PDB file of C-alpha atoms in Angstrom:
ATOM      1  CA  UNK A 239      99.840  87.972  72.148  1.00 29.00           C
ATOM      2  CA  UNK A 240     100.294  84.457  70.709  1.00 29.00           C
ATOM      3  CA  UNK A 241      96.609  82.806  69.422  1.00 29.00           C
ATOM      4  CA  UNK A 242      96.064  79.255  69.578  1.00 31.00           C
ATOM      5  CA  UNK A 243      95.876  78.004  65.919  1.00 30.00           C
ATOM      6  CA  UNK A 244      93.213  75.170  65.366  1.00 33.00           C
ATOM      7  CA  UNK A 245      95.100  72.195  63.336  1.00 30.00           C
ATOM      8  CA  UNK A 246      92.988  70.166  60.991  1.00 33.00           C
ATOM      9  CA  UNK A 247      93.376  66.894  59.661  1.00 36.00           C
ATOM     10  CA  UNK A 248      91.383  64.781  57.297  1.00 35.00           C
ATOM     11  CA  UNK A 249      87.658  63.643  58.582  1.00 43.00           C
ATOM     12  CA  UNK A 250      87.292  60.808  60.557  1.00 42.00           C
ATOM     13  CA  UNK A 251      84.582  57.708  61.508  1.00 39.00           C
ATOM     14  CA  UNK A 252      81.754  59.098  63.012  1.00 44.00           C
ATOM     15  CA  UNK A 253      82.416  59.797  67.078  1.00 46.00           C
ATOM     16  CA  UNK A 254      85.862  60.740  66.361  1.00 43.00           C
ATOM     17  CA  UNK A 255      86.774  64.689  65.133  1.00 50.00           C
ATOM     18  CA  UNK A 256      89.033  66.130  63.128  1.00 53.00           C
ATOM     19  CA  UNK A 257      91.688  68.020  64.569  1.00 51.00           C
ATOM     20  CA  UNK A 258      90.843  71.397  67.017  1.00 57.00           C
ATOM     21  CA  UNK A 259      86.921  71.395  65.987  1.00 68.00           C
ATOM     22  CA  UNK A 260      83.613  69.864  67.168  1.00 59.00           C
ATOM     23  CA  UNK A 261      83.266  65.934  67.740  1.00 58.00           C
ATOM     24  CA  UNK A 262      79.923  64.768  67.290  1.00 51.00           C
ATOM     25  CA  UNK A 263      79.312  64.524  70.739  1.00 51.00           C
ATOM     26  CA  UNK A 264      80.223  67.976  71.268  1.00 52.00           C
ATOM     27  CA  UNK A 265      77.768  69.013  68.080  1.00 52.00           C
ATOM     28  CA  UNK A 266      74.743  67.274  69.903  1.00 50.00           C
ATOM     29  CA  UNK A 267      75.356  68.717  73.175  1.00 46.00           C
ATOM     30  CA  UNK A 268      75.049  72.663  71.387  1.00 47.00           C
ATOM     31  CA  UNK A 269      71.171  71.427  70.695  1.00 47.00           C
ATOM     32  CA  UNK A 270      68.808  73.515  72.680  1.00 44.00           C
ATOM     33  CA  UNK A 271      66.384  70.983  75.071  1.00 41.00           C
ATOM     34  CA  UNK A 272      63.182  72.856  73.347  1.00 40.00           C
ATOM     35  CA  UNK A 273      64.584  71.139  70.273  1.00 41.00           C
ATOM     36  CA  UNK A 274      65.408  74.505  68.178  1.00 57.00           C
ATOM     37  CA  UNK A 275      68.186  73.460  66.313  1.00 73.00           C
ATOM     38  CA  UNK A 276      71.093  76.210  66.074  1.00 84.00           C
ATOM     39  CA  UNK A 277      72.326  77.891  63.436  1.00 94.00           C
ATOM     40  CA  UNK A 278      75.857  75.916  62.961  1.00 96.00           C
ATOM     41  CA  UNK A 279      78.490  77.054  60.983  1.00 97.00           C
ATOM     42  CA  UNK A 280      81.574  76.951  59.836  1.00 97.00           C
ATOM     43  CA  UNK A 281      84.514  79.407  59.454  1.00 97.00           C
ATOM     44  CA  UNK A 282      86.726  79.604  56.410  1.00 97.00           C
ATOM     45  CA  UNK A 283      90.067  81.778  56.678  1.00 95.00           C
ATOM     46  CA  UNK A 284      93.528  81.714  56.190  1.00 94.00           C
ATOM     47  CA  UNK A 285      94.207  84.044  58.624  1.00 94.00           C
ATOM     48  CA  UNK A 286      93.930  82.826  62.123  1.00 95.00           C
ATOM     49  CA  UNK A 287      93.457  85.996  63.856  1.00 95.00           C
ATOM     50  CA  UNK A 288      90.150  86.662  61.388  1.00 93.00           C
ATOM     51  CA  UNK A 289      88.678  83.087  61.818  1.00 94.00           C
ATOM     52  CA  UNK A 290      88.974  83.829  65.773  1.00 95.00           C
ATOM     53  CA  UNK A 291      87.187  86.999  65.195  1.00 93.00           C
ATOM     54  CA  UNK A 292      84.466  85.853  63.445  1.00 93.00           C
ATOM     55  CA  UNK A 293      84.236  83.213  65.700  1.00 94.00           C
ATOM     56  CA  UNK A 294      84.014  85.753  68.890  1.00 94.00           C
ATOM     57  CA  UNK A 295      81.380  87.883  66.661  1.00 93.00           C
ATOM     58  CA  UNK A 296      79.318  84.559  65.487  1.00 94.00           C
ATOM     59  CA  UNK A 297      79.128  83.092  69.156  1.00 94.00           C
ATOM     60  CA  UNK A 298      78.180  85.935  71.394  1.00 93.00           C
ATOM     61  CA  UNK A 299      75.345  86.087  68.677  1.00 93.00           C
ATOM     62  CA  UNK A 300      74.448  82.676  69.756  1.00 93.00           C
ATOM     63  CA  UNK A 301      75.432  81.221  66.757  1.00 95.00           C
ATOM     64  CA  UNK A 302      77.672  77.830  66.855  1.00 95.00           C
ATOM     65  CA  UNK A 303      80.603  77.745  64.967  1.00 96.00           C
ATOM     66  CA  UNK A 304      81.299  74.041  64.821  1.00 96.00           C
ATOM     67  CA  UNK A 305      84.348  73.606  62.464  1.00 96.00           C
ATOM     68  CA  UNK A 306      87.407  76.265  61.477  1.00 96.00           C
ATOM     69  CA  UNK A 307      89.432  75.884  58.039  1.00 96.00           C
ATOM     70  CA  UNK A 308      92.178  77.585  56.643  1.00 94.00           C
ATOM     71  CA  UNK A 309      91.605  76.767  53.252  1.00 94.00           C
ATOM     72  CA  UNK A 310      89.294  75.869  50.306  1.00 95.00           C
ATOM     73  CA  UNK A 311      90.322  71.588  50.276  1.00 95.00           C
ATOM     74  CA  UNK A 312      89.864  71.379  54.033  1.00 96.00           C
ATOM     75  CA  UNK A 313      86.631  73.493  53.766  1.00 96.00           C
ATOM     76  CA  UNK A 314      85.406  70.999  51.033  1.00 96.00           C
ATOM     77  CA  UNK A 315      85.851  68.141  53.206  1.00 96.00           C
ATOM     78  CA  UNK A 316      85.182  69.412  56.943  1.00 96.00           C
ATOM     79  CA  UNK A 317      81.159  70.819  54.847  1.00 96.00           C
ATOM     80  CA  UNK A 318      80.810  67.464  53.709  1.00 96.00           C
ATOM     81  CA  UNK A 319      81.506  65.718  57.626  1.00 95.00           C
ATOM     82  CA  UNK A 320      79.735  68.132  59.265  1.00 95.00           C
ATOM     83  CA  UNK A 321      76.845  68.824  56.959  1.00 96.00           C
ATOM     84  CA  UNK A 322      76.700  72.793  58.553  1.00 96.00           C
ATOM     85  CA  UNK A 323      74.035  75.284  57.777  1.00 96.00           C
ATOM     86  CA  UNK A 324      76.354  77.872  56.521  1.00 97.00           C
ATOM     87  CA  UNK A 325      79.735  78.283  55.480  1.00 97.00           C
ATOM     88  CA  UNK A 326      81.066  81.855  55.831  1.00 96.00           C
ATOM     89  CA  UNK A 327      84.353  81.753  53.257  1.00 96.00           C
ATOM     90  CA  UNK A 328      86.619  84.093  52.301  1.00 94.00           C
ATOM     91  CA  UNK A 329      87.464  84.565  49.134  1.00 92.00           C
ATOM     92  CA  UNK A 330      91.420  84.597  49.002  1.00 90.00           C
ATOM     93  CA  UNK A 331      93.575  82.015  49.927  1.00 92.00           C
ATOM     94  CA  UNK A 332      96.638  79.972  48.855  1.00 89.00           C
ATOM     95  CA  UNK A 333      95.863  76.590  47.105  1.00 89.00           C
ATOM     96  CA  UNK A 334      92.115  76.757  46.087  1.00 92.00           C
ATOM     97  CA  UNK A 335      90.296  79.832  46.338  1.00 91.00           C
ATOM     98  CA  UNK A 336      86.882  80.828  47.764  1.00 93.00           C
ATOM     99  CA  UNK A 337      84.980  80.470  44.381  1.00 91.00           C
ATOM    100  CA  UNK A 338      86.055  77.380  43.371  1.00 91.00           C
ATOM    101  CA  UNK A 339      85.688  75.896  46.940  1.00 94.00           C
ATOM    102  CA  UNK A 340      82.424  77.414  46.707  1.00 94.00           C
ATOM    103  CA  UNK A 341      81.315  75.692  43.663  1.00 89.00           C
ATOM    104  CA  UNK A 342      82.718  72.185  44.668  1.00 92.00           C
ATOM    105  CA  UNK A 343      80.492  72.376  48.434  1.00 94.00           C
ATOM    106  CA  UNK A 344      77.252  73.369  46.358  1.00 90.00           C
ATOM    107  CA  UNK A 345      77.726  70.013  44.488  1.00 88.00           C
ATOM    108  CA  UNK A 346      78.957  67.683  46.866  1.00 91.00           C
ATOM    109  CA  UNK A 347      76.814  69.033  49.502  1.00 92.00           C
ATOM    110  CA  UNK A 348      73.553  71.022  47.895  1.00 89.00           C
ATOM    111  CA  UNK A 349      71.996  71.243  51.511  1.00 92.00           C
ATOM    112  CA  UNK A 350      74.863  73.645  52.558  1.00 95.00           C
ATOM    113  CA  UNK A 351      74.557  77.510  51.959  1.00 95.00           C
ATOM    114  CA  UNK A 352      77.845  79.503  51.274  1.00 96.00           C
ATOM    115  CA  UNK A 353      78.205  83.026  52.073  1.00 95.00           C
ATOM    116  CA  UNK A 354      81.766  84.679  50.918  1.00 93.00           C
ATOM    117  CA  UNK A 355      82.551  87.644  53.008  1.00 90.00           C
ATOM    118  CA  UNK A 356      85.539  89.244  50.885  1.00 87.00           C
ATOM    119  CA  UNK A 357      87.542  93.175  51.244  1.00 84.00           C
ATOM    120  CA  UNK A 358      86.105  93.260  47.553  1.00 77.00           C
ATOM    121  CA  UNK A 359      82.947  94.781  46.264  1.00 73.00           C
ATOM    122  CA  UNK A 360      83.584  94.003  42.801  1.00 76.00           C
ATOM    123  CA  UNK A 361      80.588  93.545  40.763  1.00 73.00           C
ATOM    124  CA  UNK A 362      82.430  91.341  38.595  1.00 74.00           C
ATOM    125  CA  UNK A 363      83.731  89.205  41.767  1.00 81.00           C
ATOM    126  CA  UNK A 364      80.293  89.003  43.077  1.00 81.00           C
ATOM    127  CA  UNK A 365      78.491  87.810  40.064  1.00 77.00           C
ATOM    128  CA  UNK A 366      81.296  84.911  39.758  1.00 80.00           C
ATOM    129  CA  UNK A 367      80.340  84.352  43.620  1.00 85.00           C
ATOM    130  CA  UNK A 368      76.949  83.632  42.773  1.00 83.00           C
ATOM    131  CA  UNK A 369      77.547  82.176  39.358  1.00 79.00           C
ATOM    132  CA  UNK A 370      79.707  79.178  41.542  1.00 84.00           C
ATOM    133  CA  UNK A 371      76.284  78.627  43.802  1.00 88.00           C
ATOM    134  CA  UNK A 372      77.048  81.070  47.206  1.00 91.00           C
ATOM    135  CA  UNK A 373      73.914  82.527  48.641  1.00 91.00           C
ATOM    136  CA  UNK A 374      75.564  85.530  49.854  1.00 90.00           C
ATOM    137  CA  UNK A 375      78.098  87.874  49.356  1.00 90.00           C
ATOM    138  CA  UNK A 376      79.298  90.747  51.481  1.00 89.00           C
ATOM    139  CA  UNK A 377      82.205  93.138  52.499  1.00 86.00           C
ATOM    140  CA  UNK A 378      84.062  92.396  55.600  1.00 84.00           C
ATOM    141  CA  UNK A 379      83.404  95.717  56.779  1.00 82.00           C
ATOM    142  CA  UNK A 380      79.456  94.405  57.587  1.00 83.00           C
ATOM    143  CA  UNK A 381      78.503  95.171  61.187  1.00 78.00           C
ATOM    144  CA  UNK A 382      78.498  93.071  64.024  1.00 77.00           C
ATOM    145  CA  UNK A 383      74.743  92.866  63.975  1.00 82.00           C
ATOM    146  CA  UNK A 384      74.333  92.526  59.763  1.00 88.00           C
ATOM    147  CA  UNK A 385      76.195  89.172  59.700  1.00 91.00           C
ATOM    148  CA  UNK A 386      74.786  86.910  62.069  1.00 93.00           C
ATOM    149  CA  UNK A 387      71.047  87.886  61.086  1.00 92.00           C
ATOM    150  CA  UNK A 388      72.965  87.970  57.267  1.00 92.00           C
ATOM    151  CA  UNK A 389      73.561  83.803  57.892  1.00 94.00           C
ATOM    152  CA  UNK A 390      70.675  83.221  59.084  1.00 94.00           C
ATOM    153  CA  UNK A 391      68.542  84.682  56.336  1.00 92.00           C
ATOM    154  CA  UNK A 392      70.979  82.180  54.491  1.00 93.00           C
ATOM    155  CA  UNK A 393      70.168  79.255  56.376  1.00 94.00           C
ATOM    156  CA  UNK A 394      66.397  80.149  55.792  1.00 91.00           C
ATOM    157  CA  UNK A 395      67.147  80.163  51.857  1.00 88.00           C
ATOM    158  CA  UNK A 396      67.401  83.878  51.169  1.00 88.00           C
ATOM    159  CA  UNK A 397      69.679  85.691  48.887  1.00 85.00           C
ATOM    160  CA  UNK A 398      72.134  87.945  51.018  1.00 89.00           C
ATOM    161  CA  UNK A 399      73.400  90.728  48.619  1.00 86.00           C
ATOM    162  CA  UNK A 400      73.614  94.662  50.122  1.00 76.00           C
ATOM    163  CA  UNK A 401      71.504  96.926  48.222  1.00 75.00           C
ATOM    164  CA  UNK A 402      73.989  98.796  46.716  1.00 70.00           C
ATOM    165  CA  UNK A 403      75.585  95.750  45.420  1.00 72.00           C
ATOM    166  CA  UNK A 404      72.474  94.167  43.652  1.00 77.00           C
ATOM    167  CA  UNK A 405      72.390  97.028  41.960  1.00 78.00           C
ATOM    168  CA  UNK A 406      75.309  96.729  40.904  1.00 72.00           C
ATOM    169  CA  UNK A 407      75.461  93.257  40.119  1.00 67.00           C
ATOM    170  CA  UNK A 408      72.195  94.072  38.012  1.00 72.00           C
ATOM    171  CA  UNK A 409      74.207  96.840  36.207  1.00 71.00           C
ATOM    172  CA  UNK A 410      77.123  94.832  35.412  1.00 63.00           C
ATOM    173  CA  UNK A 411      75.121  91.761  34.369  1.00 62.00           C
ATOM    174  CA  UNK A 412      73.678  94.347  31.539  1.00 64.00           C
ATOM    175  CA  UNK A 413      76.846  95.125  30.299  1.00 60.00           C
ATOM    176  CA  UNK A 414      78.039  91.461  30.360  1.00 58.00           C
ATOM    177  CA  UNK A 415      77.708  89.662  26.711  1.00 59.00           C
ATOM    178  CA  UNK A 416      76.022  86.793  26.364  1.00 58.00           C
ATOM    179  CA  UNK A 417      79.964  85.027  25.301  1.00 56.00           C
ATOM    180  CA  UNK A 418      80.981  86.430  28.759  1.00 57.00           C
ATOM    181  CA  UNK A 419      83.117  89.207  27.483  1.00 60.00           C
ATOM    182  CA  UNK A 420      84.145  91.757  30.122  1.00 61.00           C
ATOM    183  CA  UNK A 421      84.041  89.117  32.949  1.00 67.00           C
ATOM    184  CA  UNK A 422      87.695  88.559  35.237  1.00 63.00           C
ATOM    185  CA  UNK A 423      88.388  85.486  36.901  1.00 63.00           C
ATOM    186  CA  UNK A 424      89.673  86.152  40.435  1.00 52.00           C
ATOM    187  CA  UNK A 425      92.823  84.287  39.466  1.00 57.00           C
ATOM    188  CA  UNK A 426      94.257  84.095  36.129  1.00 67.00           C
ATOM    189  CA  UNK A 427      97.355  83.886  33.960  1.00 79.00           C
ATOM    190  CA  UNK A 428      96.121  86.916  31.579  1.00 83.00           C
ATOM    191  CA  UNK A 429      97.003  90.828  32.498  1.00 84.00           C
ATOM    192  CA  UNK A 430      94.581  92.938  31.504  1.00 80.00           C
ATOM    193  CA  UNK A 431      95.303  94.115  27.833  1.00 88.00           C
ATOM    194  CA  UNK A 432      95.308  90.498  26.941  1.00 90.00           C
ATOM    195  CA  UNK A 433      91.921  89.895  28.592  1.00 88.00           C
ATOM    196  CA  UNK A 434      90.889  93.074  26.392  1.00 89.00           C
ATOM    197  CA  UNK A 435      91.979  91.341  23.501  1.00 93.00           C
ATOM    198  CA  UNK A 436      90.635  87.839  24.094  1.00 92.00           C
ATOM    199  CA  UNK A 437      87.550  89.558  24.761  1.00 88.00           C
ATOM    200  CA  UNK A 438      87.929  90.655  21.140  1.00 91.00           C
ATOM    201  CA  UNK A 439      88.818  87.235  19.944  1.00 92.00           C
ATOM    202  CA  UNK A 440      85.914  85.484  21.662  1.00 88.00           C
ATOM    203  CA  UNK A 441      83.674  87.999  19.487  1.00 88.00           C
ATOM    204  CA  UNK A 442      85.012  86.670  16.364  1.00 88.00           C
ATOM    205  CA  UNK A 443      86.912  90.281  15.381  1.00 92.00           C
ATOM    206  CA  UNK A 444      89.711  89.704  13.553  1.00 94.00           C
ATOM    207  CA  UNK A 445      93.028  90.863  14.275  1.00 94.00           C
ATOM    208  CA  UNK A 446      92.891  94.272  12.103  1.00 94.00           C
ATOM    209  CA  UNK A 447      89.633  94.990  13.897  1.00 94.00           C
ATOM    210  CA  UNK A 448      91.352  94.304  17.539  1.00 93.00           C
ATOM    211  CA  UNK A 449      93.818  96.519  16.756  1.00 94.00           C
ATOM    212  CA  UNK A 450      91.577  98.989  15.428  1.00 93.00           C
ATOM    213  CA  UNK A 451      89.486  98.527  18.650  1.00 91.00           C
ATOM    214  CA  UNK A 452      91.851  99.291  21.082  1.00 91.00           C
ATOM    215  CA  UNK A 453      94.198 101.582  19.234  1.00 92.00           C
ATOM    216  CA  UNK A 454      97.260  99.339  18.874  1.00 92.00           C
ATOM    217  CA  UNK A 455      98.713  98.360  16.080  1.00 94.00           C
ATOM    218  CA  UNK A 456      98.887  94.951  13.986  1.00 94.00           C
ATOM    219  CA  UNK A 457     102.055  93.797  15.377  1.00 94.00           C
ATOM    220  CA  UNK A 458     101.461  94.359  19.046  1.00 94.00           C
ATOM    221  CA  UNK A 459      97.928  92.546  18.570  1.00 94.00           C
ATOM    222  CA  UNK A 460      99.528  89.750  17.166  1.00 95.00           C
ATOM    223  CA  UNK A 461     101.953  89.427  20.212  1.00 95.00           C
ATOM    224  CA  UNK A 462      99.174  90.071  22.500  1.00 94.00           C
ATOM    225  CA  UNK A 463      97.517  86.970  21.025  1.00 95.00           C
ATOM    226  CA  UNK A 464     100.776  84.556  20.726  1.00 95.00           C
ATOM    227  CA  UNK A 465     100.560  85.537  24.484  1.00 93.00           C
ATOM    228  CA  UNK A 466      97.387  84.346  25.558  1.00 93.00           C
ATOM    229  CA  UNK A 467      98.028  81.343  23.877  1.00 94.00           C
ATOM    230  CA  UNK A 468     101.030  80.342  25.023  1.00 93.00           C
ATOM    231  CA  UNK A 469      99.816  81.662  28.862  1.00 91.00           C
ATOM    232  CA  UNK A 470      96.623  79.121  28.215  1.00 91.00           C
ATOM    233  CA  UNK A 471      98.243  76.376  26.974  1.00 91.00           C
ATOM    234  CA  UNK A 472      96.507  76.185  23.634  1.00 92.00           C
ATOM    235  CA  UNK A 473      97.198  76.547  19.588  1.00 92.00           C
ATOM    236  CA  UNK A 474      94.220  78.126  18.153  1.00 93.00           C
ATOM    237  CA  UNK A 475      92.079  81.367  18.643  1.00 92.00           C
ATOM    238  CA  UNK A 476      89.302  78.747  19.057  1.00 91.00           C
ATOM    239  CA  UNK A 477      90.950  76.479  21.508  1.00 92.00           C
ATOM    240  CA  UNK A 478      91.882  80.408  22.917  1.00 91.00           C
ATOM    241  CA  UNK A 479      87.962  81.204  23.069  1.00 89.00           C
ATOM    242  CA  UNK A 480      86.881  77.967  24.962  1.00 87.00           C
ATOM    243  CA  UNK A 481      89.714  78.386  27.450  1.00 87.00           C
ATOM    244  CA  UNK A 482      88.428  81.634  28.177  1.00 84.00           C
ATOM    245  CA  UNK A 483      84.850  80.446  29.028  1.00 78.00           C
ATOM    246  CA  UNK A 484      86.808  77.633  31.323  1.00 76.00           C
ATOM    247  CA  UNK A 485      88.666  80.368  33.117  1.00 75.00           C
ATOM    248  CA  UNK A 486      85.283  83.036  33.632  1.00 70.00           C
ATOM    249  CA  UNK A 487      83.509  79.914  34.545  1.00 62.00           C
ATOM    250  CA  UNK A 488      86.315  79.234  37.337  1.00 51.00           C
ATOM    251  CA  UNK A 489      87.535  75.720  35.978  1.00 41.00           C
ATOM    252  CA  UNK A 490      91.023  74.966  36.596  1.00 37.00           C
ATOM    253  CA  UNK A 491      92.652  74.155  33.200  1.00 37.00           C
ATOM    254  CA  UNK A 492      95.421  71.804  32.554  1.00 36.00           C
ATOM    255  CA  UNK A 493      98.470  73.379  30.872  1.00 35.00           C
ATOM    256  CA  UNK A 494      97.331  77.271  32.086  1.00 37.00           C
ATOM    257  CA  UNK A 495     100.355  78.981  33.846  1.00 35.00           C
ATOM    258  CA  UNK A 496     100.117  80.337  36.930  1.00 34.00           C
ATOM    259  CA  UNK A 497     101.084  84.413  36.556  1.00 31.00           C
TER     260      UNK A 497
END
């Protein structure tokens, strides 16, 4: 079965649409006559066959989906034309990622919400989530019926965590320093032993103490650390430490490789 792929192009005067979604027109003729205004949305997913299932899903729950995007720059721009009351992201995608999409609709458009619906239940993910300004977060395996009453809580201003994962959020803010050591950027340059050691290095232990720490020795530390500071770009365990804050913080930083 072949699905018809919505194209998009850049937003246009006011009347005219951008490619495959709603024009104006059509966004005024989904308004109820009792003057109820609907929930409208919009769908965020590289994958075409997931946007058109969300779509089916959203819809028959009466919900209007008035926009598709198949990435984090086109979601940027078609929240900004379109003004929706949610945008339901995902959080992986080539080019700009959910979180940093996220973080650039909540300041060019504070009026929209932005729920990320992700295969992760990461604690760590969902805390960066919410750090970025979403007002939701949940698995893609939520039911039919959770999501569309899930948005609209949204709309209405509520937080939309499961209970399981507030808990864990809760938890893993606990353990979380107050430098940020032990949280992961979705994306980064780092593996995970040198994200153990800049940890180290953004709590001021020197490199004896590292090494001591996590039961390597002296010369391995020291390559860990020539690592992370080539793979960000900088010279100094202090330039090292406020990259690291850029990266948990989900800035894109000039110079840092991609891995």
């Amino acid at each position: 079965m072949t699905l018809a792929v919505k194209t998009w192009t850049a937003p246009v005067r006011k009347g005219q649409t951008p490619g495959g979604n709603m024009s104006q027109q059509e966004l005024e003729g989904t308004r109820p006559q009792n003057g109820d205004e609907p929930l409208k949305v919009i769908v965020v997913d590289d994958d075409p066959l997931a946007r058109r299932m969300l779509r089916d899903v959203l819809q028959k729950a009466g919900i209007t989906v008035i926009a598709e995007a198949g990435g984090g720059r086109e979601a940027i721009e078609l929240s900004v034309y379109y003004r929706p009351d949610v945008v339901v992201m995902d959080l992986v995608m080539p080019g700009m990622d959910g979180v940093a999409a996220t973080r650039e609709i909540v300041e060019k458009a504070p009026d929209v919400r932005v729920v990320m619906l992700t295969s992760s239940d990461s604690e760590e993910v969902g805390l960066m989530t919410l750090r970025a300004g979403a007002s939701g977060f949940l698995c893609k395996s939520v039911g039919v019926d959770a999501l569309p009453r899930a948005l609209r809580c949204a709309r209405d201003g509520e937080a939309v965590v499961s209970r399981a994962l507030t808990m864990r959020l809760i938890e893993g803010m606990r353990r979380v320093r107050e430098d940020g050591s032990g949280m992961r950027p979705i994306r980064s340059p780092l593996t995970p032993r040198e994200w153990e050691v800049l940890d180290l290095l953004c709590q001021e232990r020197s490199t004896d103490d590292i090494a001591d720490s996590l039961v390597l020795s002296v010369e391995t530390v020291r390559s860990h650390i020539k690592s992370v500071l080539r793979k960000l770009g900088v010279r100094s365990r202090q330039e090292a430490v406020k990259a690291a804050s850029g990266l948990r913080s989900g800035l894109v930083l000039d110079g840092v490789a991609e891995a």
